[in-house]
Short mmCIF file of C-alpha atoms and ligand atoms in Angstrom, two decimals:
data_model
loop_
_atom_site.label_atom_id
_atom_site.label_comp_id
_atom_site.label_asym_id
_atom_site.label_seq_id
_atom_site.Cartn_x
_atom_site.Cartn_y
_atom_site.Cartn_z
CA MET A 1 61.18 -28.77 21.76
CA THR A 2 64.52 -30.59 21.95
CA GLY A 3 65.84 -32.03 25.24
CA ILE A 4 67.40 -28.88 26.73
CA THR A 5 67.78 -29.28 30.49
CA LYS A 6 67.61 -26.40 33.00
CA ASP A 7 71.19 -26.94 34.17
CA HIS A 8 72.55 -25.98 30.75
CA PRO A 9 74.48 -22.68 31.12
CA ARG A 10 72.73 -21.25 28.02
CA TYR A 11 69.27 -22.60 29.00
CA GLU A 12 67.24 -19.39 28.53
CA SER A 13 69.05 -18.55 25.31
CA LEU A 14 68.48 -22.03 23.86
CA ILE A 15 64.79 -22.04 24.79
CA THR A 16 64.44 -18.67 23.06
CA ARG A 17 66.13 -20.12 19.99
CA GLU A 18 63.68 -23.04 19.98
CA LYS A 19 60.74 -20.65 20.13
CA ILE A 20 62.01 -18.75 17.09
CA VAL A 21 62.46 -21.99 15.14
CA GLU A 22 58.91 -22.96 16.12
CA GLY A 23 57.79 -19.51 14.91
CA VAL A 24 59.33 -20.21 11.50
CA ASN A 25 57.67 -23.63 11.37
CA MET A 26 54.31 -22.03 12.20
CA GLY A 27 54.73 -19.41 9.46
CA ILE A 28 54.90 -16.55 11.98
CA THR A 29 58.61 -15.73 11.85
CA SER A 30 60.56 -15.12 8.63
CA LYS A 31 63.80 -17.00 7.90
CA GLN A 32 65.57 -13.65 8.15
CA GLY A 33 64.19 -13.48 11.69
CA LEU A 34 66.43 -16.42 12.60
CA VAL A 35 69.48 -14.42 11.58
CA ALA A 36 68.32 -11.37 13.54
CA GLN A 37 67.89 -13.62 16.59
CA GLY A 38 71.45 -14.89 16.16
CA ARG A 39 72.77 -11.35 16.15
CA GLY A 40 70.76 -10.62 19.28
CA GLU A 41 72.14 -13.74 21.02
CA ALA A 42 75.71 -12.60 20.37
CA PHE A 43 75.08 -9.16 21.89
CA ASP A 44 73.24 -10.73 24.83
CA TYR A 45 76.25 -12.96 25.55
CA ILE A 46 78.48 -9.88 25.59
CA LEU A 47 76.03 -8.10 27.89
CA GLY A 48 75.98 -11.01 30.34
CA GLU A 49 72.41 -12.18 29.58
CA LYS A 50 70.92 -9.98 32.30
CA THR A 51 69.05 -6.68 32.61
CA ILE A 52 71.61 -4.02 33.43
CA GLU A 53 70.55 -1.12 35.68
CA SER A 54 70.54 1.45 32.86
CA ALA A 55 68.20 -0.80 30.83
CA ALA A 56 65.84 -0.95 33.81
CA ILE A 57 65.93 2.87 33.91
CA ALA A 58 65.04 2.95 30.18
CA GLU A 59 62.24 0.42 30.77
CA ARG A 60 60.73 2.61 33.52
CA ALA A 61 60.93 5.70 31.27
CA ALA A 62 59.28 3.69 28.48
CA VAL A 63 56.42 2.73 30.79
CA ALA A 64 55.99 6.38 31.86
CA TYR A 65 55.76 7.47 28.20
CA ILE A 66 53.22 4.73 27.40
CA LEU A 67 51.06 5.50 30.45
CA LEU A 68 50.96 9.21 29.57
CA ALA A 69 50.28 8.63 25.86
CA LYS A 70 46.97 9.35 24.09
CA ASN A 71 47.32 6.59 21.50
CA PRO A 72 50.16 4.21 22.40
CA ILE A 73 50.84 1.34 20.00
CA ILE A 74 52.95 -1.78 20.46
CA SER A 75 54.30 -2.91 17.09
CA VAL A 76 54.57 -6.70 16.69
CA ASN A 77 56.80 -8.49 14.18
CA GLY A 78 57.44 -12.16 13.48
CA ASN A 79 60.18 -12.49 16.10
CA THR A 80 58.31 -10.92 18.99
CA GLY A 81 55.08 -12.70 18.00
CA ALA A 82 56.89 -16.03 18.37
CA LEU A 83 58.99 -15.16 21.43
CA VAL A 84 56.74 -13.16 23.72
CA PRO A 85 53.05 -13.34 22.71
CA ASP A 86 51.80 -13.55 26.32
CA GLN A 87 53.90 -10.60 27.44
CA LEU A 88 52.81 -8.45 24.47
CA VAL A 89 49.17 -9.13 25.29
CA SER A 90 49.70 -8.47 29.03
CA LEU A 91 51.60 -5.23 28.46
CA ALA A 92 48.90 -3.99 26.08
CA ASP A 93 46.19 -4.92 28.60
CA ILE A 94 47.67 -3.20 31.62
CA THR A 95 48.90 -0.08 29.83
CA GLY A 96 45.89 0.38 27.53
CA ALA A 97 48.16 0.29 24.47
CA ARG A 98 47.01 -1.48 21.30
CA LEU A 99 48.88 -4.14 19.35
CA GLU A 100 49.62 -3.67 15.64
CA VAL A 101 51.26 -6.26 13.41
CA ASN A 102 53.91 -4.62 11.21
CA LEU A 103 56.26 -6.69 9.08
CA PHE A 104 59.36 -6.11 6.99
CA HIS A 105 58.70 -9.28 4.97
CA ARG A 106 54.96 -8.72 4.75
CA SER A 107 52.32 -11.01 3.33
CA ASP A 108 48.62 -10.98 4.16
CA ALA A 109 48.89 -14.62 5.22
CA ARG A 110 51.63 -13.87 7.74
CA VAL A 111 49.83 -10.80 9.13
CA HIS A 112 46.76 -13.02 9.58
CA LYS A 113 48.75 -15.83 11.25
CA ILE A 114 50.40 -13.47 13.74
CA THR A 115 47.05 -11.81 14.48
CA GLU A 116 45.42 -15.20 15.16
CA HIS A 117 48.41 -16.28 17.26
CA LEU A 118 48.10 -13.15 19.43
CA LYS A 119 44.36 -13.73 19.76
CA ALA A 120 45.00 -17.32 20.83
CA HIS A 121 47.19 -15.80 23.56
CA GLY A 122 44.35 -13.58 24.76
CA ALA A 123 44.60 -10.44 22.60
CA GLY A 124 41.39 -8.52 21.81
CA VAL A 125 41.69 -6.14 18.86
CA VAL A 126 44.88 -6.53 16.83
CA LEU A 127 45.59 -3.79 14.29
CA GLY A 128 47.75 -4.06 11.18
CA GLY A 129 45.44 -5.95 8.83
CA LYS A 130 43.95 -2.86 7.18
CA GLY A 131 47.22 -1.30 6.08
CA ASP A 132 45.32 1.83 4.96
CA LYS A 133 48.26 4.26 5.26
CA ARG A 134 51.86 4.33 4.04
CA LEU A 135 54.90 5.83 5.70
CA ASP A 136 57.44 7.37 3.34
CA LEU A 137 59.63 4.24 3.14
CA SER A 138 60.54 1.93 0.26
CA HIS A 139 59.81 -1.38 2.03
CA ASP A 140 56.74 -3.08 3.47
CA ARG A 141 57.22 -1.78 6.99
CA ALA A 142 55.76 1.40 5.47
CA ILE A 143 52.31 -0.23 5.49
CA VAL A 144 50.50 0.80 8.67
CA ASP A 145 46.98 1.32 10.01
CA GLU A 146 45.70 4.90 10.11
CA GLU A 147 44.17 4.45 13.57
CA GLY A 148 47.31 2.67 14.80
CA ILE A 149 50.97 3.48 14.12
CA PHE A 150 50.10 6.29 11.69
CA SER A 151 48.31 8.37 14.31
CA ALA A 152 50.09 7.05 17.42
CA ASP A 153 51.94 9.48 19.68
CA VAL A 154 54.04 6.75 21.33
CA VAL A 155 55.18 3.58 19.55
CA LEU A 156 56.96 0.67 21.19
CA VAL A 157 58.88 -1.13 18.46
CA PRO A 158 60.76 -4.13 19.81
CA LEU A 159 63.33 -5.32 17.25
CA GLU A 160 62.95 -2.44 14.85
CA ASP A 161 64.68 -1.62 11.61
CA GLY A 162 66.60 1.64 11.56
CA ASP A 163 64.77 3.18 8.60
CA ARG A 164 61.32 3.00 10.08
CA CYS A 165 62.51 4.08 13.49
CA GLN A 166 64.00 7.20 11.95
CA LYS A 167 60.82 7.88 9.97
CA LEU A 168 58.61 7.58 13.07
CA VAL A 169 60.89 9.97 14.99
CA GLU A 170 60.77 12.42 12.04
CA MET A 171 56.97 12.26 12.22
CA GLY A 172 57.23 13.60 15.77
CA LYS A 173 56.45 10.37 17.57
CA THR A 174 58.06 9.09 20.74
CA VAL A 175 59.76 5.86 19.70
CA ILE A 176 60.74 3.22 22.24
CA THR A 177 62.92 0.39 20.97
CA ILE A 178 64.26 -2.84 22.46
CA ASP A 179 67.51 -3.82 20.75
CA LEU A 180 70.50 -5.67 22.16
CA ASN A 181 72.85 -3.80 19.83
CA PRO A 182 73.44 -0.37 21.41
CA LEU A 183 75.10 0.87 18.20
CA SER A 184 72.41 -0.11 15.68
CA ARG A 185 70.77 2.74 13.78
CA THR A 186 67.61 1.87 15.66
CA SER A 187 69.24 2.25 19.07
CA LEU A 188 70.90 5.51 18.07
CA THR A 189 67.71 7.03 16.67
CA SER A 190 65.10 6.13 19.30
CA THR A 191 63.71 8.39 22.00
CA VAL A 192 64.11 5.56 24.52
CA THR A 193 66.64 2.82 23.78
CA ILE A 194 66.24 -0.36 25.81
CA VAL A 195 69.37 -2.50 25.47
CA ASP A 196 67.97 -5.74 26.82
CA ASN A 197 66.60 -9.02 25.52
CA VAL A 198 62.96 -8.56 24.52
CA THR A 199 62.09 -11.58 26.69
CA ARG A 200 63.42 -9.85 29.84
CA ALA A 201 62.46 -6.31 28.86
CA LEU A 202 58.75 -7.02 28.44
CA ASN A 203 58.53 -8.92 31.74
CA ASN A 204 60.22 -5.99 33.49
CA MET A 205 57.93 -3.47 31.79
CA ILE A 206 54.85 -5.39 32.92
CA GLN A 207 56.13 -5.32 36.52
CA PHE A 208 57.07 -1.61 36.30
CA THR A 209 53.61 -0.79 34.94
CA LYS A 210 52.04 -2.48 37.97
CA ASP A 211 54.30 -0.41 40.25
CA MET A 212 53.85 2.92 38.43
CA LYS A 213 50.26 2.82 37.20
CA GLY A 214 48.75 4.20 40.40
CA GLY A 215 51.12 7.19 40.40
CA SER A 216 50.14 10.75 39.44
CA LYS A 217 50.73 12.22 35.97
CA ASP A 218 53.34 14.49 37.55
CA SER A 219 55.27 11.56 38.96
CA LEU A 220 55.28 9.87 35.54
CA GLN A 221 56.37 13.10 33.88
CA ALA A 222 59.19 13.39 36.45
CA VAL A 223 60.49 9.95 35.37
CA ILE A 224 60.56 11.20 31.76
CA ASP A 225 62.17 14.53 32.64
CA ALA A 226 64.99 12.80 34.53
CA TYR A 227 65.66 10.37 31.68
CA ASP A 228 68.90 10.67 29.64
CA ASN A 229 69.01 8.34 26.61
CA ASP A 230 72.61 9.12 25.62
CA ARG A 231 73.73 8.08 29.07
CA VAL A 232 71.78 4.82 28.81
CA ILE A 233 73.49 3.93 25.50
CA SER A 234 76.88 4.85 26.92
CA ASP A 235 76.28 2.71 29.98
CA ALA A 236 75.25 -0.29 27.85
CA LEU A 237 78.56 -0.09 25.99
CA TYR A 238 80.49 0.30 29.23
CA SER A 239 78.64 -2.66 30.80
CA MET A 240 79.49 -4.84 27.78
CA GLN A 241 83.14 -3.89 28.06
CA GLU A 242 83.17 -4.60 31.82
CA HIS A 243 81.43 -7.93 31.36
CA LEU A 244 83.96 -9.04 28.75
CA LYS A 245 86.83 -7.87 30.95
CA ASN A 246 85.51 -9.82 33.95
CA LYS A 247 84.94 -12.91 31.83
CA ALA A 248 88.47 -12.71 30.43
CA GLU A 249 90.00 -12.33 33.90
CA GLU A 250 87.88 -15.18 35.25
CA LYS A 251 89.40 -17.39 32.57
CA GLY A 252 92.95 -16.18 33.27
CA ILE A 253 93.21 -14.06 30.12
CA THR A 254 94.95 -10.71 30.60
CA TRP A 255 92.84 -7.70 29.58
CA ILE A 256 95.02 -5.20 27.76
P1 ATP B 301 69.44 -1.34 12.15
O1 ATP B 301 68.64 -1.18 10.88
O2 ATP B 301 68.80 -0.68 13.32
O3 ATP B 301 70.90 -0.95 12.04
P2 ATP B 301 70.19 -4.13 12.05
O4 ATP B 301 70.20 -4.20 10.57
O5 ATP B 301 71.48 -4.15 12.83
O6 ATP B 301 69.33 -2.88 12.54
P3 ATP B 301 68.22 -6.24 12.09
O7 ATP B 301 68.83 -7.47 11.55
O8 ATP B 301 67.21 -5.48 11.32
O9 ATP B 301 69.36 -5.31 12.69
O10 ATP B 301 67.47 -6.57 13.48
C1 ATP B 301 68.01 -7.32 14.42
C2 ATP B 301 68.31 -6.47 15.63
O11 ATP B 301 67.53 -6.96 16.70
C3 ATP B 301 69.79 -6.64 16.01
O12 ATP B 301 70.34 -5.42 16.40
C4 ATP B 301 69.73 -7.60 17.22
O13 ATP B 301 70.74 -7.32 18.15
C5 ATP B 301 68.35 -7.31 17.80
N1 ATP B 301 67.76 -8.50 18.45
C6 ATP B 301 67.57 -9.73 17.92
N2 ATP B 301 66.96 -10.55 18.79
C7 ATP B 301 66.73 -9.82 19.91
C8 ATP B 301 66.11 -10.09 21.15
N3 ATP B 301 65.62 -11.29 21.44
N4 ATP B 301 66.03 -9.08 22.05
C9 ATP B 301 66.52 -7.85 21.77
N5 ATP B 301 67.14 -7.52 20.60
C10 ATP B 301 67.24 -8.49 19.68
#
């Protein structure tokens, strides 16, 4: 890693960037993943690089869905594999969900590398290597495991692409996404849209699972019943606008 010191105002963001570059060097992350990260960084800056309250509400609803699911799957791509391997493994462990590698730019070698990387971070079984079913999509994200994403009732897909998200929803699945762009097709299609950085979102979800796991099924269902995804997306947009307005005023720029 380069000499980034903790007093740098963009410290977390720059460390995240370094991890993605390392992911590319290790053959885990695709070059296109670097560009996706850049887009995420821009939205995170506009959001204020923090978890907003509505995102925390979405994260709690996501945990409730996962804890009530019969076959919950956490989909892992090259970006999340590089950025948050420990958190993916922890979340799978405490919720009972299984990890499945699923890639847009798929090669057997990269699936294998990500699988081994997750195992080195403590994962047990990692699905995705069989690829024995296809979703009705024209790209490689269509390739899934029958016992995993294909038959899952709840799928957590951090950093999704809009096409697959839509397909999974059409198949009747509950789809939870983490995407810093509240207006992406992914965000607008999901059952639960978490507008937060994946690095913060997964840490929060691990903590919320610890808090909620002992609760009754009814209490988890009540969290789901009270959840309003349209409101969460609306609030993310409003929060971005407010953050920009405050920033502008702080710097003496008039907000018109
Ligand atoms: P869609 O197909 O849904 O319209 P897209 O084409 O806008 O998606 P992609 O380039 O496929 O987007 O994926 C990148 C998405 O992931 C962007 O919306 C970006 O904001 C988001 N993103 C990137 N890095 C992160 C991160 N660390 N945490 C959360 N979201 C991120």
